[in-house]
PDB file of C-alpha atoms in Angstrom:
ATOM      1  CA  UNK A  30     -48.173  -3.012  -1.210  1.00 54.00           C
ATOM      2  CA  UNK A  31     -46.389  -0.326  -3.515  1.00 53.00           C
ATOM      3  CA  UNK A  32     -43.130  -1.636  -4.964  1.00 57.00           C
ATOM      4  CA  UNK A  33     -40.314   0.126  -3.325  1.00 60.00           C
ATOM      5  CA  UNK A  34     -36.881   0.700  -5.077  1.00 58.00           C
ATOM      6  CA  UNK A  35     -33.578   0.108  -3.860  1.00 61.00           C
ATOM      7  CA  UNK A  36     -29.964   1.170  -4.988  1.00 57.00           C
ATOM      8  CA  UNK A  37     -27.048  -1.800  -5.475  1.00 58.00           C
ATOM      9  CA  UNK A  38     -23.368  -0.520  -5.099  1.00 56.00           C
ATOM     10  CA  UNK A  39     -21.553  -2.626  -7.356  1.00 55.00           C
ATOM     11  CA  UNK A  40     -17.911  -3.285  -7.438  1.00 56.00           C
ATOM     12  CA  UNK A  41     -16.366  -3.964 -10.767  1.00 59.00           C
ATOM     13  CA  UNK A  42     -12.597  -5.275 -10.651  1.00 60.00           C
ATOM     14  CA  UNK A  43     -11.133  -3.282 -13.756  1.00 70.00           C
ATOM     15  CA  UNK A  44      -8.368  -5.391 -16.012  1.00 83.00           C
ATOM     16  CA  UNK A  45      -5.820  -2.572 -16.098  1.00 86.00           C
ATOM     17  CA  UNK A  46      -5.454  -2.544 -12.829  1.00 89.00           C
ATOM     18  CA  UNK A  47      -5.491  -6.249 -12.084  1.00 89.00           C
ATOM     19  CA  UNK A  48      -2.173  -6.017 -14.909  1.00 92.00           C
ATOM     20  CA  UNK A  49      -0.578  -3.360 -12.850  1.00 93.00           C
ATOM     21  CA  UNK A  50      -0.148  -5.902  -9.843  1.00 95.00           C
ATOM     22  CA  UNK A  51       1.039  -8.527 -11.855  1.00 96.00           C
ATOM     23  CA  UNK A  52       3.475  -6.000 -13.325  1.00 96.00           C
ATOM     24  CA  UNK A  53       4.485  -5.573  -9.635  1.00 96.00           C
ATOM     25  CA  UNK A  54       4.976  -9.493  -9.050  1.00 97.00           C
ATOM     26  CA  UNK A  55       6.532  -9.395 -12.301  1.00 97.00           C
ATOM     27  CA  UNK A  56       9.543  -6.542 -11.054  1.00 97.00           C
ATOM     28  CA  UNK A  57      10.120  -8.472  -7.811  1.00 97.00           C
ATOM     29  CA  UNK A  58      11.298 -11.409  -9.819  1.00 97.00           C
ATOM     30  CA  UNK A  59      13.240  -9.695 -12.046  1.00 97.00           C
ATOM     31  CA  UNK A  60      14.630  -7.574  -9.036  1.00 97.00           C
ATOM     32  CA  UNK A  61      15.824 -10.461  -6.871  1.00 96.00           C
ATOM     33  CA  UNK A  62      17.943 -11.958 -10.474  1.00 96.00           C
ATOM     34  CA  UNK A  63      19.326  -8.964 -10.661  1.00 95.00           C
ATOM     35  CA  UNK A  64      20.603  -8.210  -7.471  1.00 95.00           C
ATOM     36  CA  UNK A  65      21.662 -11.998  -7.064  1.00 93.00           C
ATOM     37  CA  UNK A  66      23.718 -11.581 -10.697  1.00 92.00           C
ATOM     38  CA  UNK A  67      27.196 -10.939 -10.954  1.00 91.00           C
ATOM     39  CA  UNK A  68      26.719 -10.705 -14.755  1.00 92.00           C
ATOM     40  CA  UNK A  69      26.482  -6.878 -15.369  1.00 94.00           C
ATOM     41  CA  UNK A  70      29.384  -6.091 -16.618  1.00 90.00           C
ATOM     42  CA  UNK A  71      31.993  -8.744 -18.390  1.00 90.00           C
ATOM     43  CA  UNK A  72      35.368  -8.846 -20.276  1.00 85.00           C
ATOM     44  CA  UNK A  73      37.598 -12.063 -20.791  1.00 84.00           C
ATOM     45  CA  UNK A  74      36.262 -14.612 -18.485  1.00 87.00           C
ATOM     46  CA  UNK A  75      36.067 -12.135 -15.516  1.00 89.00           C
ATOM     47  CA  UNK A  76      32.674 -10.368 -14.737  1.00 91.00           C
ATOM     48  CA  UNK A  77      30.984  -8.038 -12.206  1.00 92.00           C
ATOM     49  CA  UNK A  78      27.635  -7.553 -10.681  1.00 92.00           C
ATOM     50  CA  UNK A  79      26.447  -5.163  -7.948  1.00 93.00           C
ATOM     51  CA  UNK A  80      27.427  -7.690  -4.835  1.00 93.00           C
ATOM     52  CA  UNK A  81      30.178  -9.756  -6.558  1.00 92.00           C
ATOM     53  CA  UNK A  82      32.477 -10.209  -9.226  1.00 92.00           C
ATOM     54  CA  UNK A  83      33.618 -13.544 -10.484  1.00 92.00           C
ATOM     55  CA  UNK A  84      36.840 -15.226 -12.599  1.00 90.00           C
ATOM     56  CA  UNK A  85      36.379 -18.505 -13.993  1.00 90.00           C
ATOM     57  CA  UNK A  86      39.364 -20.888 -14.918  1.00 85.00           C
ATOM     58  CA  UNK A  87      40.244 -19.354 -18.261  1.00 84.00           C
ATOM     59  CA  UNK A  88      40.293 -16.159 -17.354  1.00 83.00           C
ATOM     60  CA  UNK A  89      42.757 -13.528 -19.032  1.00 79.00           C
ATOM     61  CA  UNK A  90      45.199 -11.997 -17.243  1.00 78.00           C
ATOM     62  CA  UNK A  91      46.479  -9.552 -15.691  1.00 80.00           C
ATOM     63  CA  UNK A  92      42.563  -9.478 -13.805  1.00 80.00           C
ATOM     64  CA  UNK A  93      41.419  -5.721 -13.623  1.00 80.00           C
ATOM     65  CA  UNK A  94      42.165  -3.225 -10.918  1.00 79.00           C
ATOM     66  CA  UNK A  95      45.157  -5.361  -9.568  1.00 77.00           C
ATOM     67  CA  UNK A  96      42.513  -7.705  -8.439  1.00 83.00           C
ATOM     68  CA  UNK A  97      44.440 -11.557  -6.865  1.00 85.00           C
ATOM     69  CA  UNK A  98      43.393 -14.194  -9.579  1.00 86.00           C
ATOM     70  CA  UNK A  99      40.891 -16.404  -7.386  1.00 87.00           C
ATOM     71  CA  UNK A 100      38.702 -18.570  -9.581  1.00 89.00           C
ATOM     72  CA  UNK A 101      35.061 -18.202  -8.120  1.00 89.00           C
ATOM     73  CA  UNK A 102      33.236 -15.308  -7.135  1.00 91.00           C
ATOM     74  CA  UNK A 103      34.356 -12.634  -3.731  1.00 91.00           C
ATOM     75  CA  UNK A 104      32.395  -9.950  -2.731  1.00 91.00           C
ATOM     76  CA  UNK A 105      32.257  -7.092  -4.897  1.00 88.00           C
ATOM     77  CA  UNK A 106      34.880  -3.921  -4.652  1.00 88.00           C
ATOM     78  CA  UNK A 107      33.972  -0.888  -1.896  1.00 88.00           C
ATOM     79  CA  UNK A 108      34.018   1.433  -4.936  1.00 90.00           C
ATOM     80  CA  UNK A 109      31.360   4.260  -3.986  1.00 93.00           C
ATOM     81  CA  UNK A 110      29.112   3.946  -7.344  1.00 94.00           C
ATOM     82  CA  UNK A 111      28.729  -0.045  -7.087  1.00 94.00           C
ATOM     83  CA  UNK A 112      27.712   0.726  -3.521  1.00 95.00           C
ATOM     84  CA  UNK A 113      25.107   3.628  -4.449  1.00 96.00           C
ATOM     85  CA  UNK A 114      23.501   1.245  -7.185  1.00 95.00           C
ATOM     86  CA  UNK A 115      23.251  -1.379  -4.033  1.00 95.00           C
ATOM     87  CA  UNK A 116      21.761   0.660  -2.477  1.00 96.00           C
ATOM     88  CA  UNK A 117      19.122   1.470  -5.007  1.00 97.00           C
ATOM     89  CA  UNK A 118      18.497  -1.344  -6.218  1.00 97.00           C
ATOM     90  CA  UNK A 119      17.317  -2.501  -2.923  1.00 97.00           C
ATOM     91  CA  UNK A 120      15.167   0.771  -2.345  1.00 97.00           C
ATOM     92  CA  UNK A 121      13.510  -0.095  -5.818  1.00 97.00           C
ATOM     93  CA  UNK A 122      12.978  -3.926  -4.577  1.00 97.00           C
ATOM     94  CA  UNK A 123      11.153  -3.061  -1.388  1.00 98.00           C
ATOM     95  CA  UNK A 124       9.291  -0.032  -2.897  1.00 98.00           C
ATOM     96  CA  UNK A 125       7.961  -2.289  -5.566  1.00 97.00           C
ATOM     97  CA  UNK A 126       7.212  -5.042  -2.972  1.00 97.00           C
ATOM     98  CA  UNK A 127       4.999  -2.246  -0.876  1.00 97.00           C
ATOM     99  CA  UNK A 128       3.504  -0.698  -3.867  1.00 97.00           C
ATOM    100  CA  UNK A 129       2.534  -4.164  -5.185  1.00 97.00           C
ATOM    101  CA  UNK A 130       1.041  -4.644  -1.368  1.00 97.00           C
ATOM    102  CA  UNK A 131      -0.727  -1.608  -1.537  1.00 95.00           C
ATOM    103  CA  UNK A 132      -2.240  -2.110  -5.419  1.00 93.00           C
ATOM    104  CA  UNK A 133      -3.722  -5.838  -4.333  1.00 93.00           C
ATOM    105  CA  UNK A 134      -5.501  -4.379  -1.155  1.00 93.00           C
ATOM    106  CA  UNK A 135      -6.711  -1.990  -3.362  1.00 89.00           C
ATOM    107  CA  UNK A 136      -8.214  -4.870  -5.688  1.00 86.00           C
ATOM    108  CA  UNK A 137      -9.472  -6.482  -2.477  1.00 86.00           C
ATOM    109  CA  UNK A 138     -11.033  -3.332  -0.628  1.00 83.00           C
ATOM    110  CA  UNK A 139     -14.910  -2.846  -0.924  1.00 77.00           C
ATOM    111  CA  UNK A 140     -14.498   0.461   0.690  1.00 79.00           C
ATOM    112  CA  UNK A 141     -14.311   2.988  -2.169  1.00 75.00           C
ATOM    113  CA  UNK A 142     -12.131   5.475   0.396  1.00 82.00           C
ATOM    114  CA  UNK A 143      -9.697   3.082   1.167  1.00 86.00           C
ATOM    115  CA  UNK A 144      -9.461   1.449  -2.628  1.00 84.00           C
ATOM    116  CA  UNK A 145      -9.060   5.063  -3.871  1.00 85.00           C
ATOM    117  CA  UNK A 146      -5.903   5.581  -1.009  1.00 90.00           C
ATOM    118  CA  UNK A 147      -4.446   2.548  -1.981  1.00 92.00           C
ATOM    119  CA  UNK A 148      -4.448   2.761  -5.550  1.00 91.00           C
ATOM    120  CA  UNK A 149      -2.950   6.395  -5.139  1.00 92.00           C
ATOM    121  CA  UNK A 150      -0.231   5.326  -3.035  1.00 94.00           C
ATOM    122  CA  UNK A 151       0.861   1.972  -5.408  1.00 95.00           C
ATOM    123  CA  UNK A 152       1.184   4.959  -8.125  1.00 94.00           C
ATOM    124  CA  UNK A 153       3.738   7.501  -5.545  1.00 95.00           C
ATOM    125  CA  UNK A 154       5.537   4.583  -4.493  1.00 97.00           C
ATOM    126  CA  UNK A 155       5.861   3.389  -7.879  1.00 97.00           C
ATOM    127  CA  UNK A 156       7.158   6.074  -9.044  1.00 97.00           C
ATOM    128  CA  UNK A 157       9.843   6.568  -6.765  1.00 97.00           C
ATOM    129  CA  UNK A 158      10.941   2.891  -7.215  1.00 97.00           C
ATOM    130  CA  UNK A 159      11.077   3.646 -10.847  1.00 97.00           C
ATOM    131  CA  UNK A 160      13.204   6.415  -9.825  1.00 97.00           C
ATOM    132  CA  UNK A 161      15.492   4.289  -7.624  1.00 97.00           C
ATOM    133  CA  UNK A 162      16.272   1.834 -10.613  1.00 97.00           C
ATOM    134  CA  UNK A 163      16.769   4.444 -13.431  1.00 97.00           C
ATOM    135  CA  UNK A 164      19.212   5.784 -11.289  1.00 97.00           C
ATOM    136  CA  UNK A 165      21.223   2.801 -10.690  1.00 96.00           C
ATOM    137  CA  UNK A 166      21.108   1.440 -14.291  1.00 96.00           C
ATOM    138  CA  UNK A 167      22.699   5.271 -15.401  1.00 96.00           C
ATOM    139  CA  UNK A 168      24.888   4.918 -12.499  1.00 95.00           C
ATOM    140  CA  UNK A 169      26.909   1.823 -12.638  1.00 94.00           C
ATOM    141  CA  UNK A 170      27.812   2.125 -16.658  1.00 92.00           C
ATOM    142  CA  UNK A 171      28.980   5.798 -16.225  1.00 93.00           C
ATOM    143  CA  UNK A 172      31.046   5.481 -13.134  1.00 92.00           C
ATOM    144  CA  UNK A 173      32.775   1.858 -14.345  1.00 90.00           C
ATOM    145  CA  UNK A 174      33.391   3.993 -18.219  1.00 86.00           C
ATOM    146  CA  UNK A 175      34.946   6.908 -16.232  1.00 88.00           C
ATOM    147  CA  UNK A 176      36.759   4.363 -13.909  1.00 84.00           C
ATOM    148  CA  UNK A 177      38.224   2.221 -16.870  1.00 81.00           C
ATOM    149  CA  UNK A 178      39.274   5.378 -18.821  1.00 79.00           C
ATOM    150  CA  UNK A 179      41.152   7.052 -15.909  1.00 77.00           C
ATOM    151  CA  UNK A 180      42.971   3.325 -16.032  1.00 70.00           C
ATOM    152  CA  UNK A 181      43.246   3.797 -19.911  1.00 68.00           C
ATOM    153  CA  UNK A 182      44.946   7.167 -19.349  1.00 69.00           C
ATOM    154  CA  UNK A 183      47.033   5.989 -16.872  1.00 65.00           C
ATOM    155  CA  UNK A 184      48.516   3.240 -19.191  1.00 59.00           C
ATOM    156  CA  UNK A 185      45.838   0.669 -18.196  1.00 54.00           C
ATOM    157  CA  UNK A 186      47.520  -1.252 -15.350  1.00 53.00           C
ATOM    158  CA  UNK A 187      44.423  -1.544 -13.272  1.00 56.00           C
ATOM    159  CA  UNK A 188      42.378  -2.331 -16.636  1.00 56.00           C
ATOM    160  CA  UNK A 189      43.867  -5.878 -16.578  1.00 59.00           C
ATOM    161  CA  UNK A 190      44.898  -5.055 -20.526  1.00 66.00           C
ATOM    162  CA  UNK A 191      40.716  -5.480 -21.279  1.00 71.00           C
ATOM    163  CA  UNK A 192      39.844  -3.451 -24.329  1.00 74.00           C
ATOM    164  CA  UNK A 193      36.616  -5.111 -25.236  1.00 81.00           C
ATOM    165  CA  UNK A 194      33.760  -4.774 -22.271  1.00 85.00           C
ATOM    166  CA  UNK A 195      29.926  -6.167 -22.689  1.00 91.00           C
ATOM    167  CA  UNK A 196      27.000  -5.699 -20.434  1.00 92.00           C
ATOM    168  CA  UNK A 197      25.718  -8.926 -19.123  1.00 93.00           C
ATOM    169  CA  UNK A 198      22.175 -10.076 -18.744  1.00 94.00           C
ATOM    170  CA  UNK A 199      21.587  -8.829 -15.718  1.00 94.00           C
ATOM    171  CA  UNK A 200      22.096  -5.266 -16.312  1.00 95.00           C
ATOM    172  CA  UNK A 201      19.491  -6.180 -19.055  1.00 95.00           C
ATOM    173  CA  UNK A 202      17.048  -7.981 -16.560  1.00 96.00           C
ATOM    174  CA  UNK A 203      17.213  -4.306 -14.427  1.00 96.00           C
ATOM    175  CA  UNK A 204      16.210  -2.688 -17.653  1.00 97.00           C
ATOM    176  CA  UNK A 205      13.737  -5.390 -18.087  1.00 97.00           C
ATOM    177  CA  UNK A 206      12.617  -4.608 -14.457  1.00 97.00           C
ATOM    178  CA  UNK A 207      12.512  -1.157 -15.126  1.00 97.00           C
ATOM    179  CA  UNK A 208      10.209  -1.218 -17.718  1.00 97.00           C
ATOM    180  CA  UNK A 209       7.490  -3.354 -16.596  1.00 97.00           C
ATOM    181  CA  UNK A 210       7.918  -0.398 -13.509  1.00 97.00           C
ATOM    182  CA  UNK A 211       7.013   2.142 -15.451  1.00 97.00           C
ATOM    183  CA  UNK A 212       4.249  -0.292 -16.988  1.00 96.00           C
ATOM    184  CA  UNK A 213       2.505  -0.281 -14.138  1.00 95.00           C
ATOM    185  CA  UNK A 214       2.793   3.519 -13.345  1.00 95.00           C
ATOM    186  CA  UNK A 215       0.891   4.242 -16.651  1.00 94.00           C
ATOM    187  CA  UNK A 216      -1.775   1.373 -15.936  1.00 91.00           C
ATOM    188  CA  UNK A 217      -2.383   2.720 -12.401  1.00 90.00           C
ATOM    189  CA  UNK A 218      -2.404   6.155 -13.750  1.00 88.00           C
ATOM    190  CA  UNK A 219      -4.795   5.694 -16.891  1.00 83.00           C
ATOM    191  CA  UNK A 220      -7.339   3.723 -15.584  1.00 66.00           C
ATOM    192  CA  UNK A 221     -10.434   5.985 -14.009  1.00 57.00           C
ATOM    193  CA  UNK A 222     -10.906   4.865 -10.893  1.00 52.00           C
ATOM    194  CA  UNK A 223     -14.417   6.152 -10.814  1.00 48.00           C
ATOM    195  CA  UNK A 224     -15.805   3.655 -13.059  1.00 51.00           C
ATOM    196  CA  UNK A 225     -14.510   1.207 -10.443  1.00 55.00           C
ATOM    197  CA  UNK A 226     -17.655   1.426  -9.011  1.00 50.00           C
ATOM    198  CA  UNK A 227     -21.347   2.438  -9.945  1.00 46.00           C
ATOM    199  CA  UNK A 228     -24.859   2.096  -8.680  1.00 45.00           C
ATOM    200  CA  UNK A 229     -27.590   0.641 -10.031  1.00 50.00           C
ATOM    201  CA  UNK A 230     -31.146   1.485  -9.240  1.00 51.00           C
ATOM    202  CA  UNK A 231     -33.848  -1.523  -9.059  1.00 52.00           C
ATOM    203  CA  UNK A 232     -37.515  -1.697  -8.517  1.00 51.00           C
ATOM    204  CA  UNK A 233     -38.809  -4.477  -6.204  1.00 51.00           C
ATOM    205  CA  UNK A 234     -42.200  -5.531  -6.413  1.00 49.00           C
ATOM    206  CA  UNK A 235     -43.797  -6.867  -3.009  1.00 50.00           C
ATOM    207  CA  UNK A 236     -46.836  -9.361  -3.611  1.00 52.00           C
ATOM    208  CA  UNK A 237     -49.963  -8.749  -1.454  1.00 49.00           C
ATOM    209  CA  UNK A 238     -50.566 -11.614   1.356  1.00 49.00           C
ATOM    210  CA  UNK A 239     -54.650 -12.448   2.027  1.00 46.00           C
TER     211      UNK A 239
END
C-alpha cells in the first residue's frame, strides 16, 4: 500500500500569554486591598481610603472637615470625587475579573475562532479597566488637593490645622494594580497569535499484510 500523508494541527500554549493571565490574577488581589484600605491618604493619626476613613487614639486634633473625633473607622464622606473613584475602582475590579475570564478560556480553547475572540476581548476589556483605574488614581489626589486648599484659603477650619499630608500604601497598591494592567495589555497585544497554532505535515507508511 502507498504511504499516505496526513496534516497534525498543533496547539502551542505561548508564555506571554500564559503571563498576561497571571497579571490578571495578580490585579484582582491588588484590587480587593485596595478597595478594602482606608490608607490612601493620611495626616496625624487620621487617614482616608475610598470606603472609610479612620482616627486612632492619638490622633491630632481638631480632625479635618469638622469631622466628631470617634476612634475607629466610619464610612467614608458623600463627597462626589471619593464616590466617582468608588465607583471606578469597582468597574476596574470586575473588568479585570472578566478579562482575566476571557484570557484563560482563551488558553483553554482548541478552537482557533473562539481562542482568537477571546484573546481579543481580554485586550478591549483590559483596556478599559486600565482606563477605569487611571482615572480614579488622578481623581482622588486632585479633588482632596483642591478640597484642602479651598479649606487653606478659607483659614483652614475644616483642614483640622493638618499641613503635612502623605499618600498611604494603598493608593500605592492601585498604582501597583495599575501597572501590572497595563502589563498585560502589552503581553496580550505583542504576542502573534498566529504562531499559536501551526500544522505539521507527516508521512505514514502502511505495511503490506500477506
Amino acid at each position: 500500500m502507498a504511504p499516505t500523508q496526513t496534516i497534525e494541527t498543533v496547539t502551542i500554549v505561548r508564555p506571554l500569554k500564559v503571563i498576561a493571565f497571571i497579571c490578571g490574577l495578580i490585579v484582582l488581589l491588588l484590587m480587593a486591598l485596595a478597595l478594602g484600605s482606608s490608607d490612601w491618604l493620611l495626616s496625624d493619626g487620621w487617614r482616608q481610603g475610598l470606603f472609610s476613613h479612620c482616627t486612632e487614639e492619638d490622633a491630632g486634633r481638631p480632625l479635618p472637615f469638622n469631622l466628631p473625633f470617634e476612634p475607629g473607622c466610619q464610612r467614608a464622606r458623600g463627597v462626589a470625587y471619593i464616590i466617582v473613584s468608588e465607583a471606578l475602582a469597582i468597574c476596574c475590579t470586575l473588568l479585570d475579573a472578566f478579562a482575566t475570564l476571557m484570557a484563560g478560556l482563551g488558553l483553554r480553547s482548541k478552537d482557533t475562532n473562539k481562542k482568537y475572540r477571546f484573546y481579543r476581548a481580554a485586550v478591549y476589556v483590559m483596556i478599559v479597566a486600565l482606563i477605569s483605574i487611571l482615572i480614579a488614581l488622578v481623581v482622588y489626589p486632585v479633588c482632596f488637593a483642591q478640597e484642602l486648599e479651598e479649606n487653606y484659603r478659607q483659614g483652614a477650619p475644616d483642614a483640622g490645622n493638618r499641613t503635612v499630608w502623605e499618600f498611604g500604601w494603598g493608593y500605592g497598591v492601585g498604582w501597583g494594580a495599575a501597572i501590572f494592567l497595563f502589563g498585560g495589555v502589552i503581553l496580550l497585544l505583542c504576542d502573534k497569535e498566529s504562531e499559536e497554532i501551526y500544522y505539521k505535515e507527516r508521512t505514514i507508511l502502511h505495511e503490506e499484510r500477506a
